[in-house]
Amino acid sequence: MTLRMAVPNKGRLNERALELLHKAGLEMDINWGRRLYAAAENQDMEVMFVRAQDVPRFIHSGTVDMGITGLDLILEADLDVEWVLDLDFGHCRLAVAAPEATGYTSVEDIPEGARVATSFPNLAWQFFAGRGKNVEIVRVSGAAEITPHIGVADLIVDLVSSGSTLRTNRLVELDSIMHSQAVIVANPDSLQSKGKEINDLGSSVESVLLAEKKKYLMADIMSDTLPEVERIFPGVAGPTVMNIAGRDDMVAIHVVIDKSEVYDAVNSLKSMGAKGILTLPIDRLVP
Ligand code: AMP
């Protein structure tokens, strides 16, 4: 059964989404992301390239079975789709911000009836309603940050990543409505009819995300240092230990470690007399 997927055609989410699918093992020609539609060469799978904002609607309508987009866009669309996997990129927060000159420091300072410019009208409305604030939502499709300066709105609700856009526009963040990142989501009916295919794709991508955080480390160590090496690398099941032909005094170890541990691990092994220390990238890791 052909699995249909929607992926953002441009913007912040496009490149990394394609990279993850590629690393997960889907073969695609090099111009994949520039087309409207493509079929994977080695899987029964079709990919549609659409605007990130349109992904929730295409999934909900059943045009595609699953897709990649920002959690912010999914919650804003308020359509019934099922979460499959967090993709740990495209991190940002949906924040309330006001011009510095207002002197506001929290949402409590916002006066009744204030005009809020946003391309997230549903999430903004829900947030202010939850705080018992009566505001007027001014719907914009982008560049909300300039609206307070041209008299269109008093404050904004917009995505913030580094915060530099807010600073450039002399806006201060008053509150954060939600944290967002790229996610894989699926159509609930497709999860019934193509659950295996959807979950296989999800776990393939998950294995790439796990592998990217790890390194494969190999070293030849003095046999009498093995207990100490095992202490340094407790791992899930400890290091794999192998004999080295013709050497009784040394063994080879292979171990998967966190990227962040590589620096200390290599230095410790070196100081314990290890030789031939190698670290290698891992493509996929299924624990
Ligand atoms: P920054 O200056 O890094 O805080 O980025 C803010 C601008 O980038 C805003 O205009 C946002 O709409 C946009 N932005 C930041 N992060 C994301 C994201 N993960 N997805 C989509 N747009 C984003």
Coordinates of C-alpha atoms and ligand atoms in Angstrom, one line a residue:
M1 CA 0.0 0.0 0.0
T2 CA 1.5 3.3 -1.1
L3 CA 2.4 5.5 1.9
R4 CA 1.8 9.2 1.1
M5 CA 3.6 11.9 3.0
A6 CA 3.6 15.7 3.0
V7 CA 6.9 17.6 3.6
P8 CA 7.5 21.4 3.7
N9 CA 8.6 22.6 0.2
K10 CA 10.7 25.4 1.6
G11 CA 11.6 27.4 4.7
R12 CA 13.3 26.3 7.9
L13 CA 11.8 22.8 8.0
N14 CA 12.5 21.7 4.4
E15 CA 16.2 20.9 4.3
R16 CA 16.4 19.0 7.6
A17 CA 13.2 17.0 6.9
L18 CA 14.7 15.8 3.6
E19 CA 18.0 15.0 5.3
L20 CA 16.2 12.9 7.9
L21 CA 14.2 10.9 5.3
H22 CA 17.4 10.4 3.3
K23 CA 19.4 9.2 6.3
A24 CA 16.5 6.9 7.3
G25 CA 17.1 5.1 4.0
L26 CA 14.6 6.5 1.5
E27 CA 16.3 6.8 -1.8
M28 CA 15.5 9.9 -3.7
D29 CA 17.0 11.8 -6.6
I30 CA 18.9 14.9 -5.7
N31 CA 16.2 17.3 -6.8
W32 CA 13.5 15.8 -4.6
G33 CA 12.9 18.9 -2.6
R34 CA 12.4 21.1 -5.6
R35 CA 9.5 19.2 -7.1
L36 CA 5.8 19.2 -6.1
Y37 CA 5.7 15.5 -5.9
A38 CA 8.2 12.6 -5.9
A39 CA 8.1 8.8 -5.5
A40 CA 10.8 7.1 -3.4
E41 CA 12.9 4.8 -5.5
N42 CA 13.3 1.9 -3.0
Q43 CA 10.0 2.1 -1.1
D44 CA 6.3 2.2 -1.9
M45 CA 6.1 5.8 -0.9
E46 CA 5.2 9.2 -2.4
V47 CA 6.1 12.6 -1.1
M48 CA 4.2 15.8 -1.7
F49 CA 6.0 19.1 -1.2
V50 CA 3.7 21.7 0.2
R51 CA 3.8 24.8 2.4
A52 CA 4.4 23.9 6.0
Q53 CA 1.1 25.6 7.0
D54 CA -0.8 23.3 4.6
V55 CA 0.6 20.0 6.0
P56 CA -2.0 19.6 8.8
R57 CA -4.9 20.1 6.3
F58 CA -3.6 17.6 3.8
I59 CA -3.1 15.1 6.5
H60 CA -6.5 15.7 8.1
S61 CA -8.3 15.4 4.7
G62 CA -6.6 12.1 4.0
T63 CA -4.8 13.5 0.9
V64 CA -1.6 12.2 2.6
D65 CA -1.2 9.6 5.3
M66 CA 1.4 11.5 7.3
G67 CA 3.6 14.5 7.2
I68 CA 6.3 16.6 8.8
T69 CA 5.6 20.1 10.0
G70 CA 5.9 22.4 13.0
L71 CA 3.9 21.5 16.1
D72 CA 2.8 25.2 16.2
L73 CA 1.1 24.9 12.8
I74 CA -0.6 21.7 13.9
L75 CA -2.0 23.2 17.0
E76 CA -3.1 26.3 15.2
A77 CA -4.9 24.3 12.6
D78 CA -6.8 22.5 15.4
L79 CA -7.4 19.5 13.2
D80 CA -7.5 15.9 14.4
V81 CA -4.1 14.4 13.6
E82 CA -2.1 11.9 15.6
W83 CA 1.4 12.6 16.9
V84 CA 4.0 10.1 15.8
L85 CA 7.5 11.5 16.6
D86 CA 9.3 14.7 17.8
L87 CA 12.1 15.5 15.3
D88 CA 14.2 17.7 17.6
F89 CA 14.7 20.5 15.1
G90 CA 12.9 23.7 14.3
H91 CA 12.8 24.5 18.0
C92 CA 11.1 27.8 18.7
R93 CA 8.4 29.2 21.0
L94 CA 5.2 31.1 20.3
A95 CA 5.6 34.2 22.4
V96 CA 3.7 37.4 23.3
A97 CA 5.8 40.5 22.8
A98 CA 5.2 44.2 23.2
P99 CA 7.2 47.3 22.2
E100 CA 9.8 48.2 24.8
A101 CA 8.3 51.7 25.0
T102 CA 5.1 50.4 26.5
G103 CA 7.0 49.4 29.7
Y104 CA 4.9 46.2 29.9
T105 CA 6.7 43.4 31.7
S106 CA 4.0 40.7 31.8
V107 CA 0.6 39.8 30.2
E108 CA -1.1 41.4 33.3
D109 CA 0.1 44.8 32.1
I110 CA -1.8 44.4 28.7
P111 CA -4.9 46.7 28.7
E112 CA -8.3 45.4 27.8
G113 CA -9.1 45.6 24.1
A114 CA -5.4 45.7 23.1
R115 CA -4.8 44.7 19.4
V116 CA -2.7 41.6 18.9
A117 CA -1.1 41.0 15.5
T118 CA -0.4 37.3 14.7
S119 CA -0.5 34.6 12.1
F120 CA -1.5 32.3 15.0
P121 CA -5.0 33.7 15.7
N122 CA -6.4 30.5 17.3
L123 CA -3.5 29.9 19.7
A124 CA -3.3 33.6 20.5
W125 CA -7.1 33.8 21.2
Q126 CA -7.0 30.7 23.4
F127 CA -4.1 32.0 25.4
F128 CA -5.7 35.4 26.1
A129 CA -9.1 33.8 26.8
G130 CA -7.4 31.5 29.3
R131 CA -5.9 34.5 31.0
G132 CA -9.3 36.3 31.0
K133 CA -8.0 39.0 28.7
N134 CA -10.3 40.5 26.2
V135 CA -8.1 41.4 23.2
E136 CA -8.7 42.1 19.5
I137 CA -6.8 39.7 17.2
V138 CA -5.4 41.2 14.0
R139 CA -4.6 38.4 11.6
V140 CA -1.4 38.8 9.6
S141 CA 0.3 36.3 7.4
G142 CA 3.9 37.3 8.4
A143 CA 6.1 40.1 9.6
A144 CA 4.0 40.6 12.7
E145 CA 7.0 42.3 14.4
I146 CA 6.6 45.5 12.4
T147 CA 2.8 46.0 13.1
P148 CA 3.2 47.8 16.5
H149 CA 5.5 50.3 14.8
I150 CA 3.1 51.2 12.0
G151 CA 0.0 51.5 14.3
V152 CA -1.7 48.3 13.1
A153 CA -1.4 46.5 16.5
D154 CA -0.3 47.1 20.1
L155 CA 1.5 43.8 20.6
I156 CA 2.3 40.6 18.7
V157 CA 2.1 36.9 19.1
D158 CA 4.9 35.3 17.0
L159 CA 7.4 32.6 16.8
V160 CA 10.7 33.3 18.5
S161 CA 13.9 31.3 18.0
S162 CA 17.1 33.3 18.9
G163 CA 15.1 36.4 19.9
S164 CA 17.1 38.6 17.5
T165 CA 14.0 39.6 15.5
L166 CA 12.4 40.8 18.7
R167 CA 15.5 42.8 19.7
T168 CA 15.9 44.3 16.3
N169 CA 12.3 45.5 16.4
R170 CA 12.6 46.8 20.0
L171 CA 10.0 44.3 21.3
V172 CA 10.1 42.6 24.7
E173 CA 8.8 39.1 25.3
L174 CA 6.1 39.0 27.9
D175 CA 5.2 35.4 27.9
S176 CA 5.6 32.1 26.1
I177 CA 2.5 30.4 24.9
M178 CA 4.0 27.1 23.7
H179 CA 7.2 25.4 22.7
S180 CA 7.4 24.1 19.2
Q181 CA 9.6 21.8 17.1
A182 CA 9.2 19.8 13.9
V183 CA 7.1 16.6 14.3
I184 CA 5.8 13.7 12.3
V185 CA 2.0 13.4 12.5
A186 CA -0.4 11.0 10.8
N187 CA -4.0 10.8 9.8
P188 CA -5.9 8.7 12.4
D189 CA -7.6 6.5 9.7
S190 CA -4.2 5.9 8.0
L191 CA -2.8 4.8 11.4
Q192 CA -5.4 2.1 11.3
S193 CA -5.0 1.0 7.7
K194 CA -1.2 1.7 7.3
G195 CA -0.1 1.6 10.9
K196 CA 2.9 -0.7 10.2
E197 CA 4.2 1.5 7.3
I198 CA 3.8 4.7 9.3
N199 CA 5.4 3.3 12.5
D200 CA 8.2 1.8 10.4
L201 CA 9.0 5.2 8.9
G202 CA 8.7 6.8 12.4
S203 CA 11.1 4.3 14.0
S204 CA 13.5 4.6 11.0
V205 CA 13.7 8.4 11.5
E206 CA 14.0 7.9 15.3
S207 CA 16.9 5.6 14.8
V208 CA 18.7 8.3 12.8
L209 CA 18.1 10.9 15.5
L210 CA 19.5 8.5 18.1
A211 CA 22.5 7.6 16.0
E212 CA 23.3 11.3 15.4
K213 CA 23.9 11.7 19.1
K214 CA 26.3 8.8 19.3
K215 CA 29.7 7.6 18.1
Y216 CA 31.2 4.2 17.7
L217 CA 34.5 3.9 19.6
M218 CA 37.1 1.2 19.0
A219 CA 40.4 0.8 20.8
D220 CA 43.1 -1.8 21.6
I221 CA 43.6 -1.7 25.4
M222 CA 46.0 -3.4 27.8
S223 CA 44.1 -6.5 29.1
D224 CA 44.7 -5.5 32.7
T225 CA 43.0 -2.2 32.2
L226 CA 39.7 -3.9 31.1
P227 CA 38.0 -3.5 34.5
E228 CA 38.7 0.2 34.6
V229 CA 37.6 0.6 30.9
E230 CA 34.3 -1.2 31.8
R231 CA 33.8 1.3 34.6
I232 CA 34.3 4.2 32.2
F233 CA 31.9 2.8 29.6
P234 CA 29.1 1.1 31.5
G235 CA 26.8 1.5 28.4
V236 CA 23.8 -0.7 28.1
A237 CA 25.7 -3.9 28.2
G238 CA 29.3 -2.6 28.6
P239 CA 31.8 -2.7 25.8
T240 CA 32.2 -5.6 23.4
V241 CA 35.6 -7.2 24.1
M242 CA 37.5 -9.1 21.4
N243 CA 40.8 -11.0 21.3
I244 CA 43.6 -9.6 19.2
A245 CA 45.5 -12.4 17.2
G246 CA 48.9 -13.0 18.6
R247 CA 48.5 -10.6 21.6
D248 CA 47.8 -12.0 25.1
D249 CA 48.4 -8.7 26.8
M250 CA 45.8 -6.7 24.8
V251 CA 42.2 -6.8 23.8
A252 CA 40.1 -4.8 21.4
I253 CA 37.0 -3.0 22.7
H254 CA 34.1 -1.6 20.7
V255 CA 31.5 0.6 22.4
V256 CA 28.8 3.1 21.5
I257 CA 29.1 6.4 23.5
D258 CA 27.5 9.8 23.6
K259 CA 29.1 12.3 21.3
S260 CA 29.6 14.6 24.3
E261 CA 31.7 11.8 26.0
V262 CA 34.1 11.3 23.1
Y263 CA 36.6 14.0 24.2
D264 CA 37.0 12.6 27.7
A265 CA 36.8 9.0 26.6
V266 CA 39.6 9.2 24.1
N267 CA 41.9 11.1 26.5
S268 CA 41.2 8.5 29.3
L269 CA 41.9 5.6 27.0
K270 CA 45.1 7.2 25.8
S271 CA 46.3 7.8 29.3
M272 CA 45.6 4.1 30.1
G273 CA 47.9 3.0 27.3
A274 CA 45.3 2.2 24.7
K275 CA 46.4 2.1 21.0
G276 CA 44.6 2.4 17.7
I277 CA 41.7 4.5 19.1
L278 CA 39.1 5.2 16.4
T279 CA 35.7 7.0 16.6
L280 CA 33.2 6.5 13.8
P281 CA 29.8 8.0 13.0
I282 CA 26.8 5.7 13.3
D283 CA 24.1 5.9 10.6
R284 CA 21.2 4.3 12.5
L285 CA 20.8 3.0 16.0
V286 CA 17.9 0.7 17.1
P287 CA 18.4 0.0 20.8
Ligands
AMP1 P1 14.5 34.7 15.7 O1 15.0 36.1 15.2 O2 15.7 33.7 15.6 O3 13.9 34.8 17.1 O4 13.4 34.2 14.7 C1 12.2 34.8 14.6 C2 11.6 34.8 13.2 O5 11.8 33.5 12.6 C3 10.1 35.0 13.3 O6 9.7 35.8 12.2 C4 9.5 33.6 13.2 O7 8.3 33.6 12.5 C5 10.6 32.8 12.5 N1 10.8 31.5 13.1 C6 11.7 31.2 14.1 N2 11.7 29.9 14.4 C7 10.9 29.3 13.5 C8 10.5 28.0 13.3 N3 11.0 26.9 14.1 N4 9.6 27.7 12.3 C9 9.2 28.7 11.6 N5 9.5 30.0 11.7 C10 10.3 30.3 12.7

